[in-house]
CSV table of C-alpha atoms in Angstrom, one decimal:
chain,number,residue,atom,x,y,z
A,1,TYR,CA,24.7,19.3,-5.8
A,2,GLU,CA,25.0,20.6,-9.2
A,3,THR,CA,22.4,18.3,-10.3
A,4,ALA,CA,20.1,17.8,-7.6
A,5,GLY,CA,18.0,15.0,-9.4
A,6,CYS,CA,15.2,13.8,-7.0
A,7,VAL,CA,14.5,16.6,-4.4
A,8,TYR,CA,11.9,17.0,-1.8
A,9,PRO,CA,12.3,19.1,1.3
A,10,ALA,CA,14.4,17.4,4.2
A,11,THR,CA,11.5,16.2,6.4
A,12,GLY,CA,13.6,16.2,9.6
A,13,ILE,CA,14.2,19.8,9.4
A,14,MET,CA,10.7,20.5,8.4
A,15,VAL,CA,9.6,19.0,11.4
A,16,ILE,CA,12.1,21.2,13.7
A,17,GLY,CA,11.1,24.5,11.9
A,18,ALA,CA,7.4,23.6,12.3
A,19,VAL,CA,7.8,23.0,15.9
A,20,LEU,CA,9.8,26.2,16.7
A,21,LYS,CA,7.3,28.3,14.6
A,22,LYS,CA,4.3,26.7,16.6
A,23,ALA,CA,6.4,27.8,19.7
A,24,GLY,CA,6.3,31.4,18.5
A,25,PHE,CA,10.0,31.7,17.0
A,26,SER,CA,10.8,33.0,13.8
A,27,VAL,CA,12.5,30.5,11.6
A,28,SER,CA,14.7,30.4,8.4
A,29,LEU,CA,15.3,27.2,6.4
A,30,ILE,CA,18.1,27.0,4.1
A,31,ASP,CA,18.3,23.8,2.0
A,32,GLY,CA,22.0,23.0,0.5
A,33,THR,CA,20.5,20.3,-1.8
A,34,ILE,CA,18.7,23.2,-4.0
A,35,ASP,CA,20.7,26.3,-2.8
A,36,PRO,CA,24.3,26.5,-4.6
A,37,LYS,CA,25.1,29.5,-2.6
A,38,TYR,CA,23.8,28.1,0.6
A,39,LYS,CA,27.1,29.3,2.9
A,40,GLU,CA,26.2,32.9,1.8
A,41,SER,CA,22.4,32.4,2.5
A,42,VAL,CA,23.1,31.0,6.0
A,43,LEU,CA,25.8,33.8,6.9
A,44,ALA,CA,23.4,36.7,5.6
A,45,LYS,CA,20.7,35.4,8.0
A,46,ILE,CA,22.7,35.7,11.2
A,47,LEU,CA,21.6,38.8,13.1
A,48,ASP,CA,22.3,40.2,16.5
A,49,ARG,CA,19.0,38.3,17.7
A,50,THR,CA,19.8,34.8,16.1
A,51,LEU,CA,19.2,32.5,19.1
A,52,PHE,CA,21.2,29.5,17.2
A,53,VAL,CA,21.9,28.0,14.0
A,54,GLY,CA,21.2,24.3,13.5
A,55,PHE,CA,22.6,21.8,11.2
A,56,SER,CA,21.1,18.5,9.8
A,57,THR,CA,24.2,16.3,8.8
A,58,MET,CA,24.6,13.1,7.4
A,59,THR,CA,28.5,11.8,7.5
A,60,SER,CA,28.8,12.6,3.7
A,61,GLN,CA,28.1,16.2,4.6
A,62,ILE,CA,29.8,16.7,7.9
A,63,ALA,CA,33.2,18.3,6.4
A,64,MET,CA,31.0,21.0,4.5
A,65,GLY,CA,29.1,21.3,7.8
A,66,TYR,CA,32.3,22.0,10.0
A,67,GLU,CA,33.4,24.3,7.3
A,68,LEU,CA,30.2,26.5,7.5
A,69,ALA,CA,30.3,26.2,11.2
A,70,LYS,CA,33.7,27.9,11.4
A,71,LYS,CA,32.6,30.8,8.8
A,72,ILE,CA,29.6,31.4,11.1
A,73,LYS,CA,31.7,31.6,14.3
A,74,GLU,CA,34.0,33.9,12.5
A,75,LYS,CA,31.1,36.1,11.8
A,76,SER,CA,29.5,35.8,15.1
A,77,PRO,CA,31.3,34.2,17.8
A,78,ASP,CA,28.7,34.3,20.3
A,79,THR,CA,26.2,32.3,18.0
A,80,PRO,CA,25.3,28.8,19.1
A,81,ILE,CA,25.7,26.1,16.6
A,82,ILE,CA,23.8,23.0,17.3
A,83,PHE,CA,24.3,19.7,15.0
A,84,GLY,CA,21.9,17.1,14.6
A,85,GLY,CA,21.0,14.3,12.6
A,86,ILE,CA,22.4,11.0,11.5
A,87,HIS,CA,26.2,11.7,11.9
A,88,PRO,CA,25.8,13.5,15.6
A,89,THR,CA,23.6,10.7,16.6
A,90,LEU,CA,26.1,8.1,15.9
A,91,PHE,CA,29.3,10.1,16.7
A,92,PRO,CA,28.5,12.9,19.5
A,93,GLU,CA,31.8,12.7,20.8
A,94,GLN,CA,33.2,13.5,17.5
A,95,VAL,CA,31.0,16.3,16.7
A,96,VAL,CA,31.2,18.2,20.0
A,97,LEU,CA,35.0,18.1,20.1
A,98,ASN,CA,34.9,20.5,17.3
A,99,PRO,CA,35.5,23.9,18.4
A,100,TYR,CA,33.0,25.3,16.4
A,101,ILE,CA,30.0,23.2,17.6
A,102,ASP,CA,27.9,23.8,21.0
A,103,ILE,CA,25.7,21.0,21.1
A,104,ALA,CA,25.1,17.6,19.4
A,105,VAL,CA,21.5,16.6,19.4
A,106,ILE,CA,21.2,12.8,19.7
A,107,ASN,CA,18.3,11.0,18.0
A,108,GLU,CA,15.2,12.8,17.2
A,109,GLY,CA,14.7,16.4,18.3
A,110,ALA,CA,11.4,17.6,18.3
A,111,LYS,CA,11.1,18.0,22.1
A,112,THR,CA,14.8,18.5,22.8
A,113,VAL,CA,15.0,21.6,20.4
A,114,LEU,CA,12.4,23.4,22.8
A,115,GLU,CA,14.2,22.6,25.7
A,116,ILE,CA,17.5,23.8,24.1
A,117,MET,CA,15.6,27.2,23.2
A,118,ASP,CA,14.7,27.2,27.1
A,119,TYR,CA,18.5,27.0,27.8
A,120,LEU,CA,19.3,29.7,25.2
A,121,ASN,CA,16.7,32.0,27.1
A,122,GLY,CA,18.2,31.2,30.5
A,123,LYS,CA,15.4,29.0,31.7
A,124,THR,CA,17.3,25.8,32.0
A,125,GLN,CA,20.8,24.1,32.0
A,126,LEU,CA,22.4,22.0,29.3
A,127,GLU,CA,22.7,19.1,31.9
A,128,ASP,CA,19.0,19.0,32.5
A,129,ILE,CA,18.3,18.5,28.6
A,130,ARG,CA,18.1,14.7,27.5
A,131,GLY,CA,19.2,13.5,24.6
A,132,ILE,CA,22.3,15.9,23.7
A,133,ALA,CA,26.1,16.1,24.1
A,134,PHE,CA,28.4,18.9,24.8
A,135,CYS,CA,31.6,20.1,26.3
A,136,ASP,CA,31.8,21.7,29.8
A,137,THR,CA,33.9,24.8,30.7
A,138,GLU,CA,36.8,22.6,31.0
A,139,GLY,CA,36.5,21.0,27.8
A,140,ASN,CA,35.0,17.5,28.9
A,141,ILE,CA,32.7,15.7,26.9
A,142,LYS,CA,29.2,15.4,28.6
A,143,ILE,CA,26.5,13.0,27.1
A,144,ASN,CA,23.4,13.3,28.9
A,145,PRO,CA,20.9,10.5,29.0
A,146,PRO,CA,19.0,9.7,26.0
A,147,ARG,CA,15.4,10.9,25.6
A,148,PRO,CA,12.4,8.6,24.4
A,149,LEU,CA,11.1,8.7,20.7
A,150,ASP,CA,9.3,11.5,19.7
A,151,ASP,CA,5.4,11.1,20.0
A,152,ILE,CA,4.3,11.8,16.2
A,153,SER,CA,0.9,12.9,17.7
A,154,GLU,CA,2.6,15.9,19.1
A,155,ILE,CA,4.4,16.9,16.2
A,156,PRO,CA,2.7,19.6,14.0
A,157,HIS,CA,2.1,19.1,10.5
A,158,PHE,CA,4.8,20.6,8.1
A,159,ASP,CA,4.7,24.5,7.5
A,160,PHE,CA,5.3,25.2,4.0
A,161,GLU,CA,5.5,28.6,4.6
A,162,LEU,CA,9.1,28.0,5.8
A,163,LEU,CA,10.0,26.9,2.3
A,164,ASP,CA,10.4,28.5,-1.3
A,165,VAL,CA,8.0,25.8,-2.5
A,166,SER,CA,8.6,26.7,-6.2
A,167,ARG,CA,12.0,25.5,-6.1
A,168,TYR,CA,10.8,22.0,-5.2
A,169,LEU,CA,7.8,22.1,-7.4
A,170,ASN,CA,9.9,22.7,-10.3
A,171,ALA,CA,12.4,19.6,-9.5
A,172,THR,CA,11.8,16.1,-10.3
A,173,SER,CA,10.7,13.6,-7.7
A,174,VAL,CA,11.3,10.2,-6.8
A,175,TYR,CA,7.5,9.4,-7.1
A,176,GLU,CA,6.8,10.7,-10.4
A,177,ARG,CA,6.9,7.3,-12.2
A,178,GLU,CA,4.0,6.4,-10.1
A,179,LEU,CA,1.8,9.5,-10.8
A,180,ARG,CA,2.8,10.3,-14.4
A,181,HIS,CA,2.5,7.0,-16.1
A,182,ASN,CA,-0.2,9.0,-18.3
A,183,GLY,CA,2.2,11.4,-19.5
A,184,ASP,CA,0.7,14.5,-17.4
A,185,GLY,CA,3.6,16.8,-16.7
A,186,SER,CA,1.6,19.0,-14.6
A,187,ILE,CA,1.7,16.9,-11.5
A,188,HIS,CA,3.8,18.5,-8.7
A,189,LEU,CA,4.5,17.0,-5.6
A,190,MET,CA,5.6,17.5,-2.0
A,191,PRO,CA,5.5,15.2,1.1
A,192,ILE,CA,3.3,15.2,4.2
A,193,LEU,CA,4.1,13.5,7.3
A,194,THR,CA,2.5,10.4,8.1
A,195,GLY,CA,4.9,8.4,10.2
A,196,LEU,CA,8.3,8.5,11.6
A,197,GLY,CA,11.1,5.8,11.5
A,198,CYS,CA,10.5,2.9,8.9
A,199,CYS,CA,8.1,-0.3,8.8
A,200,PHE,CA,11.2,-2.1,7.0
A,201,ARG,CA,14.1,-3.7,8.7
A,202,CYS,CA,16.9,-3.0,6.5
A,203,ALA,CA,20.4,-4.1,8.4
A,204,PHE,CA,22.2,-1.1,7.3
A,205,CYS,CA,19.6,1.5,8.3
A,206,ILE,CA,20.0,3.9,11.3
A,207,ASN,CA,16.5,2.8,12.1
A,208,VAL,CA,17.4,-0.7,12.8
A,209,ILE,CA,20.8,0.2,14.6
A,210,LEU,CA,19.1,2.4,17.1
A,211,GLU,CA,16.1,0.4,17.4
A,212,ARG,CA,13.6,3.1,16.5
A,213,ARG,CA,9.9,2.3,16.6
A,214,TYR,CA,7.7,2.9,13.4
A,215,ARG,CA,5.0,5.4,14.5
A,216,VAL,CA,2.1,6.5,12.3
A,217,ARG,CA,-0.2,9.2,12.4
A,218,SER,CA,-3.5,8.5,13.0
A,219,ALA,CA,-5.9,8.3,9.7
A,220,SER,CA,-8.2,11.1,10.8
A,221,SER,CA,-5.1,13.3,11.5
A,222,ILE,CA,-3.9,12.5,7.8
A,223,VAL,CA,-7.1,13.3,6.4
A,224,GLU,CA,-7.2,16.9,8.1
A,225,GLU,CA,-3.9,17.5,6.6
A,226,ILE,CA,-4.9,16.7,3.3
A,227,LYS,CA,-8.0,19.1,3.6
A,228,ARG,CA,-6.1,21.6,4.8
A,229,LEU,CA,-3.6,21.6,2.1
A,230,GLN,CA,-6.2,21.4,-0.4
């Protein structure tokens, strides 16, 4: 966006990045909401050893995602492209019919992404990975059985080394009105992960549509995260 307004890191991608980094993979995270040259940034990161490029997309972003996926395949035809997020969860068939998309992740992906890495390293088959869609060699759409929701107790805390944190600290946040009532302009804000899903039941929300449960971290885990960040 030209004027980003309220900015904080995309928590879904932060979860995936933290999971992959903990498993020993090198991760680069590029946020299109704060990087106006995100296309160039993504293309510059693709190397011969790049295992895949992943997108988290809402429906309003899907056309931009398709455009960038095409550019990636033009530069590196053999680099797998994986789409996850709200749009691929709701419309996986549409996503994998795009010739530039190799896999669509349906619903949450903290466990799924590790199994995809096993596939990319020749340790398993796509047919064995729950919660994904893909096209087989004959062009037929395959949607594997769903995966249970991620267990939040197994998800690592955010790894802020994946980000250029200063770019977020210099932006406004939706929570400033609660914390800056005294006019203190020195407070900077970043999120931590205390829950997955949502405790509210708004009828239009994907959490309700998909019947996602609200899962919370334990109090002790949240306290340990605060101590670590301090």
